[in-house]
mmCIF file of C-alpha atoms in Angstrom:
data_model
loop_
_atom_site.group_PDB
_atom_site.id
_atom_site.type_symbol
_atom_site.label_atom_id
_atom_site.label_comp_id
_atom_site.label_asym_id
_atom_site.label_seq_id
_atom_site.Cartn_x
_atom_site.Cartn_y
_atom_site.Cartn_z
ATOM 1 C CA ASN E 1 87.086 107.432 112.797
ATOM 2 C CA ALA E 2 84.145 107.104 114.900
ATOM 3 C CA GLY E 3 82.979 103.729 112.929
ATOM 4 C CA VAL E 4 79.317 103.430 113.521
ATOM 5 C CA THR E 5 77.601 105.620 115.760
ATOM 6 C CA GLN E 6 74.017 105.150 117.575
ATOM 7 C CA THR E 7 71.767 107.592 119.296
ATOM 8 C CA PRO E 8 70.003 107.489 121.766
ATOM 9 C CA LYS E 9 71.871 104.890 123.875
ATOM 10 C CA PHE E 10 68.520 104.307 125.866
ATOM 11 C CA ARG E 11 64.834 105.287 125.828
ATOM 12 C CA ILE E 12 61.460 104.384 127.485
ATOM 13 C CA LEU E 13 58.388 104.812 125.095
ATOM 14 C CA LYS E 14 54.832 104.758 125.708
ATOM 15 C CA ILE E 15 52.618 101.988 123.637
ATOM 16 C CA GLY E 16 51.642 103.730 120.757
ATOM 17 C CA GLN E 17 54.154 106.459 120.465
ATOM 18 C CA SER E 18 56.733 106.700 117.556
ATOM 19 C CA MET E 19 60.493 107.257 117.291
ATOM 20 C CA THR E 20 63.606 107.128 115.103
ATOM 21 C CA LEU E 21 66.454 105.455 116.059
ATOM 22 C CA GLN E 22 69.502 106.984 114.478
ATOM 23 C CA CYS E 23 72.523 105.381 112.897
ATOM 24 C CA ALA E 24 75.600 107.058 111.340
ATOM 25 C CA GLN E 25 78.646 105.758 110.062
ATOM 26 C CA ASP E 26 81.844 107.187 108.647
ATOM 27 C CA MET E 27 83.546 104.664 106.575
ATOM 28 C CA ASN E 28 81.931 105.584 103.395
ATOM 29 C CA HIS E 29 80.797 102.152 103.521
ATOM 30 C CA ASN E 30 77.623 100.929 100.964
ATOM 31 C CA TYR E 31 76.163 98.297 103.181
ATOM 32 C CA MET E 32 74.159 99.203 106.324
ATOM 33 C CA TYR E 33 71.891 96.826 108.504
ATOM 34 C CA TRP E 34 69.567 97.278 111.454
ATOM 35 C CA TYR E 35 69.400 94.170 113.676
ATOM 36 C CA ARG E 36 67.405 93.427 117.176
ATOM 37 C CA GLN E 37 68.781 91.580 119.984
ATOM 38 C CA ASP E 38 66.143 89.634 122.436
ATOM 39 C CA PRO E 39 67.825 87.465 124.918
ATOM 40 C CA GLY E 40 68.138 83.913 123.876
ATOM 41 C CA MET E 41 67.398 84.724 120.432
ATOM 42 C CA GLY E 42 70.602 86.155 119.009
ATOM 43 C CA LEU E 43 70.329 88.838 116.330
ATOM 44 C CA LYS E 44 67.357 88.925 113.880
ATOM 45 C CA LEU E 45 67.888 91.280 110.901
ATOM 46 C CA ILE E 46 65.336 93.755 110.514
ATOM 47 C CA TYR E 47 66.117 95.846 107.171
ATOM 48 C CA TYR E 48 69.009 96.060 105.093
ATOM 49 C CA SER E 49 70.646 98.734 102.582
ATOM 50 C CA VAL E 50 72.958 98.158 99.709
ATOM 51 C CA GLY E 51 73.314 102.017 98.765
ATOM 52 C CA ALA E 52 71.727 105.165 99.478
ATOM 53 C CA GLY E 53 68.242 104.821 98.352
ATOM 54 C CA ILE E 54 68.105 101.205 98.096
ATOM 55 C CA THR E 55 66.436 99.117 101.028
ATOM 56 C CA ASP E 56 65.306 95.902 101.802
ATOM 57 C CA LYS E 57 63.190 93.776 103.916
ATOM 58 C CA GLY E 58 65.279 91.682 106.742
ATOM 59 C CA GLU E 59 63.514 88.763 108.870
ATOM 60 C CA VAL E 60 61.434 90.660 111.034
ATOM 61 C CA PRO E 61 60.446 94.001 109.276
ATOM 62 C CA ASN E 62 57.093 94.218 110.868
ATOM 63 C CA GLY E 63 56.119 97.288 112.910
ATOM 64 C CA TYR E 64 59.813 99.190 111.304
ATOM 65 C CA ASN E 65 60.485 101.576 108.532
ATOM 66 C CA VAL E 66 63.836 102.794 107.006
ATOM 67 C CA SER E 67 65.115 105.112 104.594
ATOM 68 C CA ARG E 68 68.804 105.861 103.229
ATOM 69 C CA SER E 69 69.066 108.928 101.868
ATOM 70 C CA THR E 70 72.742 109.287 102.367
ATOM 71 C CA THR E 71 75.587 106.798 102.469
ATOM 72 C CA GLU E 72 76.118 107.877 106.060
ATOM 73 C CA ASP E 73 72.943 107.691 107.605
ATOM 74 C CA PHE E 74 70.485 104.654 108.173
ATOM 75 C CA PRO E 75 67.587 105.562 110.461
ATOM 76 C CA LEU E 76 65.359 103.182 112.016
ATOM 77 C CA ARG E 77 61.789 104.507 112.608
ATOM 78 C CA LEU E 78 59.249 102.632 114.938
ATOM 79 C CA GLU E 79 55.306 103.775 114.513
ATOM 80 C CA LEU E 80 52.836 102.656 116.883
ATOM 81 C CA ALA E 81 55.271 101.330 119.233
ATOM 82 C CA ALA E 82 54.223 97.988 120.884
ATOM 83 C CA PRO E 83 56.027 95.904 123.733
ATOM 84 C CA SER E 84 56.929 93.505 121.757
ATOM 85 C CA GLN E 85 59.654 96.020 120.046
ATOM 86 C CA THR E 86 61.149 96.078 123.633
ATOM 87 C CA SER E 87 64.571 94.971 122.680
ATOM 88 C CA VAL E 88 68.402 96.087 121.903
ATOM 89 C CA TYR E 89 68.972 97.334 118.602
ATOM 90 C CA PHE E 90 72.228 97.476 116.811
ATOM 91 C CA CYS E 91 73.065 99.173 113.736
ATOM 92 C CA ALA E 92 75.753 97.858 111.246
ATOM 93 C CA SER E 93 77.829 98.835 108.649
ATOM 94 C CA GLN E 94 80.086 96.673 105.713
ATOM 95 C CA GLU E 95 82.751 97.183 103.216
ATOM 96 C CA GLY E 96 81.245 95.350 100.397
ATOM 97 C CA SER E 97 84.417 93.107 99.398
ATOM 98 C CA SER E 98 85.344 92.051 102.733
ATOM 99 C CA TYR E 99 81.872 91.248 104.477
ATOM 100 C CA GLU E 100 82.808 91.850 107.637
ATOM 101 C CA GLN E 101 80.295 93.931 109.290
ATOM 102 C CA TYR E 102 81.184 96.788 111.855
ATOM 103 C CA PHE E 103 78.731 97.123 114.587
ATOM 104 C CA GLY E 104 77.474 100.218 116.753
ATOM 105 C CA PRO E 105 77.313 100.264 120.454
ATOM 106 C CA GLY E 106 73.154 99.741 120.313
ATOM 107 C CA THR E 107 70.257 101.117 121.759
ATOM 108 C CA ARG E 108 68.551 99.676 124.551
ATOM 109 C CA LEU E 109 64.717 100.782 124.104
ATOM 110 C CA THR E 110 61.932 99.810 126.589
ATOM 111 C CA VAL E 111 58.193 99.721 125.826
ATOM 112 C CA THR E 112 55.895 100.079 128.389
ATOM 113 C CA ALA F 1 64.634 79.400 105.442
ATOM 114 C CA GLN F 2 67.676 79.495 106.075
ATOM 115 C CA SER F 3 68.837 78.636 110.135
ATOM 116 C CA VAL F 4 71.605 78.771 112.170
ATOM 117 C CA SER F 5 71.752 76.751 115.682
ATOM 118 C CA GLN F 6 73.821 76.788 118.566
ATOM 119 C CA HIS F 7 73.378 74.553 120.517
ATOM 120 C CA ASN F 8 75.646 75.315 123.513
ATOM 121 C CA HIS F 9 73.702 78.244 125.289
ATOM 122 C CA HIS F 10 76.043 78.845 128.159
ATOM 123 C CA VAL F 11 79.449 77.438 128.720
ATOM 124 C CA ILE F 12 81.402 77.525 132.056
ATOM 125 C CA LEU F 13 85.198 76.922 131.629
ATOM 126 C CA SER F 14 88.263 76.962 133.713
ATOM 127 C CA GLU F 15 91.180 78.926 132.436
ATOM 128 C CA ALA F 16 93.265 76.719 130.457
ATOM 129 C CA ALA F 17 90.731 74.288 129.548
ATOM 130 C CA SER F 18 89.998 73.797 125.635
ATOM 131 C CA LEU F 19 86.759 75.181 123.937
ATOM 132 C CA GLU F 20 84.870 74.376 121.175
ATOM 133 C CA LEU F 21 81.428 75.906 120.365
ATOM 134 C CA GLY F 22 79.188 74.529 117.984
ATOM 135 C CA CYS F 23 77.350 75.980 115.111
ATOM 136 C CA ASN F 24 75.034 74.354 112.481
ATOM 137 C CA TYR F 25 73.381 75.683 109.852
ATOM 138 C CA SER F 26 70.620 74.653 107.462
ATOM 139 C CA TYR F 27 71.498 75.877 104.007
ATOM 140 C CA GLY F 28 72.482 73.463 101.344
ATOM 141 C CA GLY F 29 74.208 76.122 98.912
ATOM 142 C CA THR F 30 77.205 77.817 98.681
ATOM 143 C CA VAL F 31 77.576 80.134 102.040
ATOM 144 C CA ASN F 32 80.157 82.332 104.133
ATOM 145 C CA LEU F 33 80.483 81.614 107.436
ATOM 146 C CA PHE F 34 81.403 83.746 110.306
ATOM 147 C CA TRP F 35 81.859 84.039 114.107
ATOM 148 C CA TYR F 36 81.261 87.278 116.268
ATOM 149 C CA VAL F 37 82.214 88.094 119.800
ATOM 150 C CA GLN F 38 80.595 90.489 122.010
ATOM 151 C CA TYR F 39 82.797 90.956 125.081
ATOM 152 C CA PRO F 40 81.069 92.612 128.213
ATOM 153 C CA GLY F 41 80.035 96.024 127.463
ATOM 154 C CA GLN F 42 81.631 96.185 124.215
ATOM 155 C CA HIS F 43 80.274 96.279 120.366
ATOM 156 C CA LEU F 44 79.814 93.071 118.590
ATOM 157 C CA GLN F 45 83.152 92.301 116.470
ATOM 158 C CA LEU F 46 84.321 89.682 113.778
ATOM 159 C CA LEU F 47 86.583 86.898 115.306
ATOM 160 C CA LEU F 48 87.207 84.752 111.833
ATOM 161 C CA LYS F 49 85.302 84.138 108.486
ATOM 162 C CA TYR F 50 85.629 81.649 106.070
ATOM 163 C CA PHE F 51 84.643 82.072 102.342
ATOM 164 C CA SER F 52 86.519 79.262 100.542
ATOM 165 C CA GLY F 53 89.820 77.303 100.339
ATOM 166 C CA ASP F 54 91.295 75.811 103.548
ATOM 167 C CA PRO F 55 88.352 74.602 105.655
ATOM 168 C CA LEU F 56 90.354 75.388 108.816
ATOM 169 C CA VAL F 57 90.156 79.075 109.479
ATOM 170 C CA LYS F 58 92.185 81.089 111.902
ATOM 171 C CA GLY F 59 91.429 84.383 113.471
ATOM 172 C CA ILE F 60 92.273 86.658 116.183
ATOM 173 C CA LYS F 61 93.138 85.877 119.752
ATOM 174 C CA GLY F 62 94.028 82.327 118.984
ATOM 175 C CA PHE F 63 90.644 81.245 117.952
ATOM 176 C CA GLU F 64 89.945 79.111 115.000
ATOM 177 C CA ALA F 65 87.229 76.997 113.264
ATOM 178 C CA GLU F 66 86.560 74.053 111.101
ATOM 179 C CA PHE F 67 84.301 73.969 108.179
ATOM 180 C CA ILE F 68 82.778 70.707 107.713
ATOM 181 C CA LYS F 69 80.500 71.081 104.447
ATOM 182 C CA SER F 70 79.198 67.433 104.852
ATOM 183 C CA LYS F 71 77.881 68.388 108.304
ATOM 184 C CA PHE F 72 77.158 71.410 107.731
ATOM 185 C CA SER F 73 78.949 72.984 110.678
ATOM 186 C CA PHE F 74 81.525 75.600 111.308
ATOM 187 C CA ASN F 75 82.822 74.877 115.022
ATOM 188 C CA LEU F 76 84.849 77.186 117.293
ATOM 189 C CA ARG F 77 87.891 76.048 118.882
ATOM 190 C CA LYS F 78 90.401 77.205 120.754
ATOM 191 C CA PRO F 79 92.994 75.219 122.816
ATOM 192 C CA SER F 80 93.333 77.208 125.931
ATOM 193 C CA VAL F 81 91.217 79.702 126.798
ATOM 194 C CA GLN F 82 91.944 82.645 129.157
ATOM 195 C CA TRP F 83 89.495 84.757 131.665
ATOM 196 C CA SER F 84 89.630 87.465 129.092
ATOM 197 C CA ASP F 85 87.560 85.230 126.524
ATOM 198 C CA THR F 86 84.778 85.556 128.648
ATOM 199 C CA ALA F 87 81.946 87.035 126.472
ATOM 200 C CA GLU F 88 78.837 85.786 124.065
ATOM 201 C CA TYR F 89 79.890 84.370 120.590
ATOM 202 C CA PHE F 90 77.552 84.307 117.608
ATOM 203 C CA CYS F 91 77.819 82.345 114.552
ATOM 204 C CA ALA F 92 76.158 83.757 111.526
ATOM 205 C CA VAL F 93 75.732 82.494 107.892
ATOM 206 C CA LYS F 94 75.329 84.521 104.645
ATOM 207 C CA GLU F 95 74.419 82.905 101.380
ATOM 208 C CA LYS F 96 76.646 83.488 98.834
ATOM 209 C CA GLY F 97 75.183 86.341 96.421
ATOM 210 C CA THR F 98 72.979 87.833 98.972
ATOM 211 C CA TYR F 99 73.526 90.382 101.614
ATOM 212 C CA LYS F 100 71.291 88.930 104.255
ATOM 213 C CA TYR F 101 73.213 87.487 107.294
ATOM 214 C CA ILE F 102 71.619 84.661 109.700
ATOM 215 C CA PHE F 103 72.709 84.621 113.279
ATOM 216 C CA GLY F 104 72.567 81.720 115.692
ATOM 217 C CA THR F 105 71.208 82.650 119.375
ATOM 218 C CA GLY F 106 74.393 82.956 120.486
ATOM 219 C CA THR F 107 76.723 81.172 123.425
ATOM 220 C CA ARG F 108 77.655 82.904 126.309
ATOM 221 C CA LEU F 109 81.270 81.708 127.803
ATOM 222 C CA LYS F 110 82.117 82.200 131.035
ATOM 223 C CA VAL F 111 85.881 81.837 132.104
ATOM 224 C CA LEU F 112 86.778 80.854 135.462
ATOM 225 C CA ALA F 113 90.323 82.404 136.930
#
């Protein structure tokens, strides 16, 4: 099992550009999450999904979009990147009954 | 809105010292509680979790945590830390019946050899 994989590992964007952060899991987990981690701020939930075709907003969804067309993939889309979106982004998946989240290695994004 | 407070942002200890990291949450209903750890250069991983029953829960690597409902607290403890415990520790809360997790701001622990 590869677990939760994220691509790219690093990315620099210019203000106003867009990009998609990829997240995939091979554990057949229904639940998937996107978080951002800023220094001293902990992890903030951006979006989550309880299954293919079902997504919902977390604490900080503005400026982001998600889709969940398959169980395995949960991409995060940034439209019109802004410096405030400079952060480390973590994807996680969860097997329903255990509530344990499995995290990916993260994507470090800088918007300049 | 729910919130999770971790009052110790940075902790420095010598090996063999005892550790207690505080975690308080603001939600009054039934919650599930978690501690995650992020070792340098590694993924976040689960240390331990509390759902119900015995309020003292044991996790991996000798860690334990105690749920005190009256204090809305879930403090993490380890009797004797090792250099390899150097990491960032996150407390998280999930309201029962939902799938949204609220994480604390984290505590960076440095253990001196």
